[in-house]
């Protein structure tokens, strides 16, 4: 064995590269090490800065490699890969012998990457599975039936490893890029009748264009249908109502009605492609299937009669034509779909507003100059300049300048927030007055706005438990309705009412049934409800949380950082000697000047707030568990508790009662003494948050029990609780035991919500039926909470509960209407009233009723936008 003189690795002399130089033999593990030794290696230019390909496409792949011997081999392969046009990044792992490559598949293929490795003298071994994720907005996929159609279409593709489809038109698809491409997935969804938009491509403008295109298409198709339906209806009803019709028209009635109806049927083509396509591709039926069966039966039967008339058959006459049912039904249903599309577009306005908040341009300071760049090019660490009136492009921390910032679009707080160096700013908020510079800390998908949008979208796509019943019914709804339609048709046929009568009733049953009303009842209300919450700084992470929040009967609040500010503040200065309160505070601040204790910091800040000068002490000593001592101008100053004073034989009789009163209020009282005499008392406390009392009162008015949970001693905890009006306190609870306290309450049969800061309280938040995490500015992605309050305002707890109850009220109204409509409509359409009243529902009116049932459900959900927070 020999040693490679470059990488110091052991190499087999028989397999290594041998070089003779100056009469000596040298052995190398690779050509790279040999060339370095000989000094003939070519300098590799530094790789170009990583940039997104113009297409914005990025995929990852892993390539196994054989023949690597050392870290020098790694660098060689990485540099070769990075030179390939379309490669964004390449990292080679020597231990695993694999290359991890990010590349643009529109500019470079897997084969090109393998060739780049081969050129270095190393061998790529096997193609490994490459799993890529495609996030889509699927326009039109907004109810369980549409989900079934899209899912069935995707099931026909090989290479999809996992897919998640949501009724808020979102899809997350994982696939093997060696078997499938993104374009193929999108083409398949498009062929199923829906419009896919890739997440990276989604902007407020693009989504609006797609939605507007759908609405415009429906409007045009309805207008065509309406124009042709009016003369069609006149011709169909003229002879019944005695209206004038020319003989030339009467003689060609079948042909004219055929020519008027056929364009209407073509305008409603999606009912047939989606309706029958669903049955063929997924073996499931949906609302479009019902419409296609009903209108198709009327059209085909009328066409059969027309052919019979044209061929001179005496068995059929004009009275057997049924074109107007097909034509006018499609017109009515297109009208309903058009109105429904407009209404549904408004249910996701909250997301659209959030998407539209972010500016497109940022001003950054690079190389000492101001540069305007697209927001996508801002990187962490960039210094960003924001001028008055501009939107803040990304999240960051102020480094110079000051201003007030309107954060209402993200937090819901209407009062502008002052920003000074060290303060955090949130992307998409608006700078009001001054200019400032800040360092970017979060960009792209990591910004507060991006996280808020993600949380809201996930909530809107999730299912509430109450939705499960509607889904189960919807799944079997269409087949049952088709069966009812067939049975009714046969019954009336056997009853001797004739084919046309039985067909009329069967079509009416198919047309009046509306599974969409059931499917839209819950998700539309959830979308509006979560949107309202997001606009007010209340992020509800799932429909299940939204439903459960209203059922909570006990709310447990953590004390420190939740009910209180979590930072001690100076509250009292009491003089017990002839000197002034400011002089007492000055002595206390001098004693604490060199202390790092939080209580000492509170005293220092309190003194500075009063403009008191705090000189350096000549001597400082920290006395563990007692306090501090300091010498200033030959005067000894003591600041501490009773034990410290007793040890120094200082009489406390003058201040004993005041000390007890302050301690009973939950404050930490410290005695200030000098030269064996008590001068006064300073008290520090963790003060209550603004609006905490108001929030607790509102919660109690709602009939909820309020409990405070704290690690503090019982006396301090109960003192804080008294200020808030909380009767029950769980004190001296260690952080690891908080979850057990929640569990004990649940074992008593209580539905418990836990309100905490989302960090120390994570186990308790997770244990509770509902975890409500208090966010702080940009920290919105607190994973342990079911509900996240962006603002540090406890009144939002009240809003979360009230919004839940209001949303559930709307969902129940929607479900009641949907069930009631179908329960009454189907029997009436089947002719249940005919034997008693002679009333038979015309399929045209059945179509109108069906169309407006869905619109009414969505409209009822939109009425939620009138919601006003009551605190």
XYZ file of C-alpha atoms in Angstrom, residues 61-82 87 89-102 113 116-117 120 122:
42
model
C -32.707 13.926 -8.368
C -30.213 11.584 -6.721
C -27.506 9.829 -8.728
C -25.372 7.028 -7.287
C -21.663 7.182 -8.222
C -18.849 4.621 -8.172
C -15.092 5.212 -8.243
C -14.831 8.051 -5.710
C -11.773 7.807 -3.426
C -11.514 11.120 -1.573
C -12.893 14.611 -1.078
C -11.027 15.793 -4.152
C -13.249 13.518 -6.230
C -16.283 15.199 -4.685
C -15.188 18.676 -5.763
C -14.410 17.464 -9.282
C -17.874 15.969 -9.788
C -19.670 18.938 -8.207
C -17.884 21.423 -10.457
C -18.638 19.348 -13.554
C -22.345 19.197 -12.687
C -22.576 22.908 -11.884
C -28.325 22.825 -12.946
C -27.185 23.234 -7.344
C -25.189 20.011 -6.959
C -23.880 18.430 -3.783
C -21.937 15.158 -3.737
C -21.839 13.084 -0.562
C -18.604 11.084 -0.350
C -19.880 8.828 2.459
C -23.070 7.766 0.660
C -21.517 8.018 -2.820
C -24.462 9.959 -4.149
C -24.969 13.263 -5.964
C -27.969 15.363 -4.937
C -28.854 17.629 -7.852
C -31.405 20.445 -8.257
C -26.464 14.944 -15.801
C -21.437 15.218 -16.906
C -20.455 12.695 -14.232
C -14.970 13.352 -14.883
C -16.490 8.459 -12.529
